[in-house]
């Protein structure tokens, strides 16, 4: 039986949506509504008052420098200024997201309660966050976009797009996360890709769907489940893309208790996610010592009320393991469960979302996050027990971190 989760993990919640008390810092204003709103929100709500002097200096630099920001400044100038003043805070959960990025729609769904009064206006008619897409995310490497994530079961996954593919164009035009698929729901697009450096490009025909972020994550969690046989042992695999979706952990629990993973000898749980969130005791699924518990109705149908996985676990982490997923990783490591991959993001503060005048979203760290007696993961992260780097460009779908985690599980099972 695994040891208990450290008691301090029950304190705090990582997607904090409650108002905070302002600090009343008086800073100069530019006259530009978006920039000035960011300044006000940071001054009134940022969790660390000691960082506000440096923030104030960054604001004054934008107003007094060689190209002073003012009410008539161009959009690129304002965007760059906001990015610089937020960077001066040197904190996670602190950034601005615009409607040309997938992250905007995912955060709008995660923080839907915080911006609930604007959801129907932003996402008519039902107020549910959604975007037209194919279920892949890219990351810039050396100035080029490479596929960093393919959501399990998504159109991109079904079309054979792999992590590490370079994205060259969509229907002959430069790739844009949102614009490339806007107004194309129900149609197919031709995505031109390069899989190996210097090789001839190829084209994937991909269906565009209307994607709702949290249901998409839940579908990806469910579709990630697999079981492989090795030396007579059954090794399961599960990827937790986020802890923010309402049913994500329930899907994992059902698969472990009564689904495809119930007869596995061990499970590899992949914490290389997109967002954290979730309850601070989420790792209890693997490290809690309360008993499995079912409720059985008169008809004989039972309902899972408490699931605990008792067999071996290995977890995969990287810089995508952030916020609540880092807390998850910390709890696993504290209980002797091996972590494979690279250091987590070091992004463990409590964030809140604010809608800006142009409908962009400001995510702002409004509370510190402390584990047990003063342990902070912010800026530090969780180190793996087995370090395995991952080079994204032209990976051709190869996943050395997953392979190493499976090998670690085979080693544990072989030892009995």
XYZ file of C-alpha atoms in Angstrom:
416
model
C 0.000 0.000 0.000
C 1.312 3.437 -0.835
C 1.994 5.990 1.861
C -0.384 8.843 2.505
C -0.268 12.049 0.493
C 1.450 14.842 2.475
C -1.184 16.637 4.516
C -0.375 20.105 3.172
C -1.553 19.084 -0.287
C -5.143 19.518 0.842
C -4.680 23.269 1.282
C -5.488 25.627 -1.567
C -7.120 25.270 -4.938
C -5.251 25.984 -8.138
C -7.837 27.705 -10.268
C -8.868 30.361 -7.815
C -11.945 32.241 -8.933
C -12.775 34.365 -5.906
C -12.159 38.145 -5.703
C -9.030 39.328 -3.952
C -8.322 42.400 -1.870
C -6.544 45.182 -3.753
C -3.248 46.818 -2.771
C -4.232 50.294 -3.982
C -0.916 50.986 -5.771
C -1.082 54.304 -7.617
C 0.632 54.093 -11.011
C 0.607 56.466 -13.988
C -1.738 55.750 -16.877
C -1.132 55.825 -20.626
C -4.636 56.642 -21.797
C -4.798 53.342 -23.684
C -7.738 51.334 -22.223
C -6.242 47.844 -22.552
C -2.806 48.687 -21.159
C -4.258 50.750 -18.322
C -6.710 47.996 -17.389
C -3.854 45.514 -17.106
C -1.944 47.932 -14.879
C -4.962 48.401 -12.607
C -5.682 44.666 -12.327
C -2.078 43.849 -11.462
C -1.818 46.675 -8.932
C -5.040 45.600 -7.228
C -4.785 41.816 -7.377
C -1.265 40.420 -7.914
C -0.399 38.097 -5.065
C 3.049 39.469 -4.178
C 3.147 43.158 -3.162
C 6.958 43.106 -3.077
C 7.028 42.642 -6.867
C 4.982 45.775 -7.547
C 7.879 48.223 -7.299
C 9.586 46.491 -10.214
C 6.270 46.321 -12.034
C 5.805 50.061 -11.539
C 9.258 50.727 -12.953
C 8.403 48.621 -16.017
C 5.159 50.574 -16.501
C 6.986 53.916 -16.282
C 9.560 52.712 -18.790
C 6.770 52.103 -21.315
C 5.354 55.577 -20.709
C 8.604 57.543 -20.558
C 10.903 55.703 -22.967
C 11.881 56.525 -26.528
C 8.470 55.503 -27.910
C 6.030 56.516 -25.134
C 2.855 54.463 -25.003
C -0.316 56.516 -25.366
C -3.967 56.267 -26.357
C -3.084 56.188 -30.064
C -0.327 53.568 -29.903
C -0.538 50.742 -32.435
C -1.787 47.295 -31.493
C 1.671 45.658 -31.825
C 3.167 48.379 -29.613
C 0.510 47.824 -26.941
C 0.838 44.031 -27.135
C 4.613 44.231 -26.666
C 4.271 46.688 -23.777
C 1.799 44.461 -21.934
C 4.031 41.445 -22.439
C 7.023 43.319 -21.000
C 5.281 44.667 -17.894
C 3.815 41.241 -17.102
C 7.227 39.619 -17.610
C 8.641 42.001 -14.978
C 6.557 40.142 -12.367
C 8.444 36.890 -13.123
C 5.466 34.754 -12.124
C 3.501 31.858 -13.554
C -0.233 32.149 -14.205
C 0.421 35.694 -15.387
C -0.041 36.361 -19.103
C -2.419 37.814 -21.665
C -4.154 35.584 -24.203
C -5.795 36.796 -27.404
C -8.479 35.253 -29.602
C -5.993 34.102 -32.237
C -4.621 31.362 -29.944
C -5.994 27.985 -28.878
C -4.938 28.805 -25.322
C -7.522 31.626 -25.248
C -10.430 29.242 -25.827
C -9.100 26.609 -23.458
C -8.664 29.156 -20.670
C -12.086 30.678 -21.393
C -13.587 27.250 -20.723
C -11.445 26.593 -17.655
C -12.218 30.032 -16.190
C -15.790 30.171 -17.482
C -17.195 31.035 -14.056
C -14.893 34.030 -13.657
C -16.105 35.502 -16.984
C -19.609 34.028 -16.812
C -21.379 37.339 -17.460
C -19.669 37.627 -20.871
C -19.779 34.023 -22.074
C -22.956 34.312 -24.161
C -21.650 37.433 -25.832
C -18.287 35.829 -26.533
C -19.707 32.460 -27.617
C -23.238 32.881 -28.940
C -25.821 31.549 -28.656
C -25.278 29.141 -25.739
C -22.257 30.707 -24.048
C -20.089 27.596 -24.344
C -16.462 28.150 -25.307
C -15.579 26.548 -28.634
C -13.400 27.020 -31.701
C -12.962 25.459 -35.128
C -9.907 23.219 -35.136
C -8.356 19.820 -35.726
C -7.051 18.931 -32.248
C -3.373 19.743 -32.598
C -1.168 22.347 -30.917
C 2.147 23.684 -32.178
C 5.241 25.216 -30.616
C 7.798 27.466 -32.281
C 11.304 26.018 -32.456
C 14.014 27.989 -34.279
C 11.316 30.148 -35.832
C 9.341 27.197 -37.229
C 6.041 25.692 -35.995
C 6.221 22.053 -34.926
C 3.357 19.901 -33.682
C 3.819 19.646 -29.901
C 0.515 17.985 -28.987
C -2.026 15.845 -30.815
C -5.143 15.278 -28.737
C -5.985 11.569 -28.633
C -8.956 10.750 -30.867
C -8.939 14.187 -32.539
C -9.167 14.731 -36.314
C -5.421 15.393 -36.402
C -4.789 12.103 -34.609
C -7.062 10.199 -37.001
C -5.317 11.821 -39.989
C -1.935 10.503 -38.815
C -0.341 13.807 -37.811
C 2.485 13.154 -35.374
C 4.242 15.081 -32.653
C 7.363 16.655 -34.174
C 5.888 17.291 -37.636
C 6.776 20.712 -39.046
C 3.639 22.550 -40.182
C 4.248 24.277 -43.525
C 0.802 25.466 -44.608
C -2.959 24.927 -44.458
C -4.735 25.000 -47.815
C -1.682 26.750 -49.254
C -1.659 29.592 -46.708
C 0.630 30.071 -43.694
C -0.511 28.102 -40.639
C -2.406 30.009 -37.951
C -3.796 28.256 -34.862
C -7.289 29.709 -35.177
C -7.498 31.595 -38.470
C -6.479 28.575 -40.568
C -9.695 26.778 -39.586
C -12.155 29.597 -39.009
C -15.521 29.044 -40.732
C -14.336 25.626 -41.977
C -16.274 23.395 -39.545
C -17.537 20.288 -41.348
C -15.000 20.688 -44.153
C -11.597 19.170 -44.803
C -8.364 21.129 -45.014
C -5.062 20.123 -46.566
C -2.250 20.482 -44.024
C 1.231 20.386 -45.547
C 3.833 18.884 -43.217
C 7.465 17.855 -43.110
C 8.251 14.830 -40.928
C 12.015 14.514 -41.382
C 14.491 17.384 -41.724
C 15.241 18.046 -45.387
C 12.669 15.505 -46.595
C 9.950 16.198 -49.129
C 6.753 17.557 -47.553
C 3.541 15.565 -47.544
C -0.110 16.517 -47.181
C -2.667 15.316 -44.638
C -6.358 15.809 -45.333
C -7.954 16.669 -41.974
C -11.567 17.248 -40.980
C -12.275 20.485 -39.125
C -14.561 20.153 -36.101
C -16.136 22.543 -33.643
C -14.118 21.776 -30.532
C -15.242 22.514 -26.991
C -12.029 22.579 -24.951
C -12.918 20.688 -21.770
C -14.976 17.968 -23.506
C -12.094 17.661 -25.997
C -9.690 17.061 -23.103
C -12.017 14.471 -21.582
C -12.277 12.668 -24.909
C -8.472 12.759 -25.230
C -8.016 11.322 -21.725
C -10.401 8.469 -22.537
C -8.841 7.822 -25.948
C -5.316 7.822 -24.527
C -5.914 4.597 -22.587
C -4.046 1.565 -23.879
C -2.665 -1.731 -22.576
C 0.493 -3.401 -23.897
C 1.701 -6.898 -23.115
C 5.384 -7.339 -22.369
C 7.007 -10.512 -21.022
C 3.627 -11.764 -19.898
C 2.818 -8.537 -18.048
C 0.062 -6.100 -18.946
C 1.185 -2.460 -18.763
C -1.490 0.202 -18.965
C -1.096 3.788 -20.105
C -3.201 6.864 -19.355
C -2.587 10.520 -20.208
C -4.051 13.243 -17.999
C -4.161 16.203 -20.398
C -5.568 18.444 -17.671
C -7.145 18.207 -14.239
C -9.490 21.101 -15.022
C -12.169 19.156 -16.894
C -15.170 18.150 -14.752
C -15.033 14.427 -15.569
C -11.350 13.858 -16.361
C -10.440 12.192 -13.064
C -13.700 10.233 -13.063
C -12.813 8.832 -16.500
C -9.416 7.777 -15.157
C -10.990 6.194 -12.064
C -13.516 4.203 -14.114
C -10.822 2.901 -16.446
C -8.695 1.830 -13.485
C -11.533 0.224 -11.524
C -13.795 -1.390 -14.106
C -12.482 -0.435 -17.543
C -9.568 -1.273 -19.792
C -6.923 -0.805 -17.085
C -8.527 -2.912 -14.342
C -6.485 -6.044 -15.136
C -3.198 -4.227 -15.818
C -0.214 -5.267 -13.706
C 0.991 -1.667 -13.629
C 0.074 1.713 -15.075
C 2.102 4.504 -16.648
C 0.321 7.805 -15.988
C 1.353 10.628 -18.303
C 1.268 14.073 -16.664
C 2.589 15.965 -19.696
C -0.499 18.091 -19.966
C -1.749 21.407 -21.284
C -3.169 22.914 -18.086
C -3.244 22.037 -14.414
C -6.161 22.945 -12.211
C -8.215 20.354 -10.420
C -8.574 19.412 -6.759
C -5.359 19.507 -4.720
C -5.888 15.901 -3.574
C -6.184 14.509 -7.131
C -3.183 12.199 -6.671
C -5.131 10.295 -3.991
C -6.314 8.131 -6.902
C -2.849 6.529 -6.861
C -1.436 7.192 -3.393
C -4.426 7.336 -1.019
C -4.957 4.657 1.596
C -8.741 4.801 1.914
C -10.497 1.649 0.636
C -12.175 1.145 -2.717
C -15.866 1.798 -2.219
C -18.998 1.114 -4.301
C -22.651 1.946 -3.835
C -25.083 -0.755 -4.998
C -28.721 0.108 -5.698
C -31.759 -2.156 -5.275
C -31.539 -3.101 -8.945
C -28.034 -4.398 -8.388
C -26.363 -1.645 -10.401
C -23.290 -0.331 -8.657
C -21.691 3.092 -8.686
C -18.044 3.824 -7.949
C -17.733 6.115 -4.942
C -14.022 5.797 -4.196
C -11.270 4.278 -6.343
C -7.700 3.580 -5.245
C -5.105 2.009 -7.531
C -2.898 -0.384 -5.516
C -0.565 -1.745 -8.167
C 2.693 -0.186 -9.479
C 2.692 3.266 -11.052
C 5.265 5.184 -13.087
C 4.611 8.797 -14.106
C 5.906 10.900 -17.014
C 6.609 14.616 -16.506
C 8.020 17.533 -18.500
C 7.648 21.310 -18.773
C 4.013 20.778 -19.778
C 3.350 19.410 -16.286
C 2.272 22.602 -14.598
C 0.113 23.914 -11.778
C -2.174 21.148 -10.468
C -0.281 18.524 -12.456
C 2.901 19.569 -10.630
C 1.151 19.100 -7.315
C 0.110 15.667 -8.613
C 3.723 14.866 -9.558
C 5.016 16.102 -6.205
C 2.579 13.849 -4.337
C 3.563 10.816 -6.424
C 7.271 11.433 -5.847
C 6.719 11.988 -2.113
C 5.171 8.515 -2.030
C 8.044 6.825 -3.824
C 6.498 6.620 -7.281
C 9.200 7.109 -9.935
C 8.968 10.084 -12.288
C 10.436 9.868 -15.794
C 11.141 12.771 -18.172
C 12.298 16.324 -17.477
C 11.685 18.904 -14.765
C 8.149 20.255 -14.462
C 7.287 23.864 -15.279
C 7.751 25.353 -11.813
C 4.393 27.078 -12.228
C 2.441 26.587 -9.014
C 0.482 29.699 -8.091
C -3.265 30.250 -8.005
C -4.547 32.107 -11.061
C -7.677 34.066 -11.885
C -8.967 35.247 -15.276
C -10.043 38.777 -16.144
C -11.597 39.942 -19.401
C -9.921 43.017 -20.902
C -11.639 45.745 -22.989
C -10.715 44.033 -26.278
C -12.033 40.670 -24.954
C -8.559 39.262 -24.533
C -7.996 37.351 -21.286
C -5.563 38.329 -18.574
C -4.573 35.406 -16.360
C -3.125 36.745 -13.130
C -1.518 35.019 -10.140
C -3.621 36.089 -7.174
C -2.411 33.674 -4.457
C 0.820 31.975 -3.489
C 0.825 28.167 -3.233
C 2.679 26.453 -0.395
C 3.024 22.717 0.264
C 3.469 21.403 3.789
C 5.876 23.559 5.808
C 7.004 26.147 3.290
C 7.719 24.035 0.187
C 7.160 26.083 -2.983
C 7.333 24.634 -6.474
C 7.004 28.033 -8.177
C 10.208 28.643 -10.122
C 11.610 25.261 -9.044
C 9.389 22.484 -10.329
C 9.666 18.765 -9.606
C 12.747 16.872 -10.772
C 12.387 13.447 -12.408
C 13.961 10.348 -10.931
C 14.927 9.216 -14.434
C 15.920 12.111 -16.696
C 14.990 11.636 -20.339
C 15.135 14.663 -22.668
C 12.803 15.067 -25.627
C 13.761 16.907 -28.828
C 10.574 18.076 -30.572
C 11.597 18.969 -34.157
C 11.164 16.034 -36.549
C 10.534 13.567 -33.708
C 8.490 11.505 -36.196
C 6.088 10.497 -33.441
C 8.841 8.889 -31.374
C 8.441 9.399 -27.640
C 11.616 8.529 -25.697
C 10.040 9.612 -22.398
C 7.123 7.232 -22.775
C 9.459 4.460 -23.882
C 11.663 5.025 -20.823
C 8.621 5.012 -18.519
C 7.470 1.699 -19.983
C 10.964 0.290 -19.491
C 10.946 1.485 -15.875
C 7.611 -0.249 -15.332
C 8.940 -3.471 -16.889
C 11.893 -3.283 -14.481
C 9.595 -2.812 -11.481
C 7.335 -5.689 -12.506
C 10.311 -7.962 -13.151
C 11.481 -7.371 -9.587
C 8.044 -8.383 -8.327
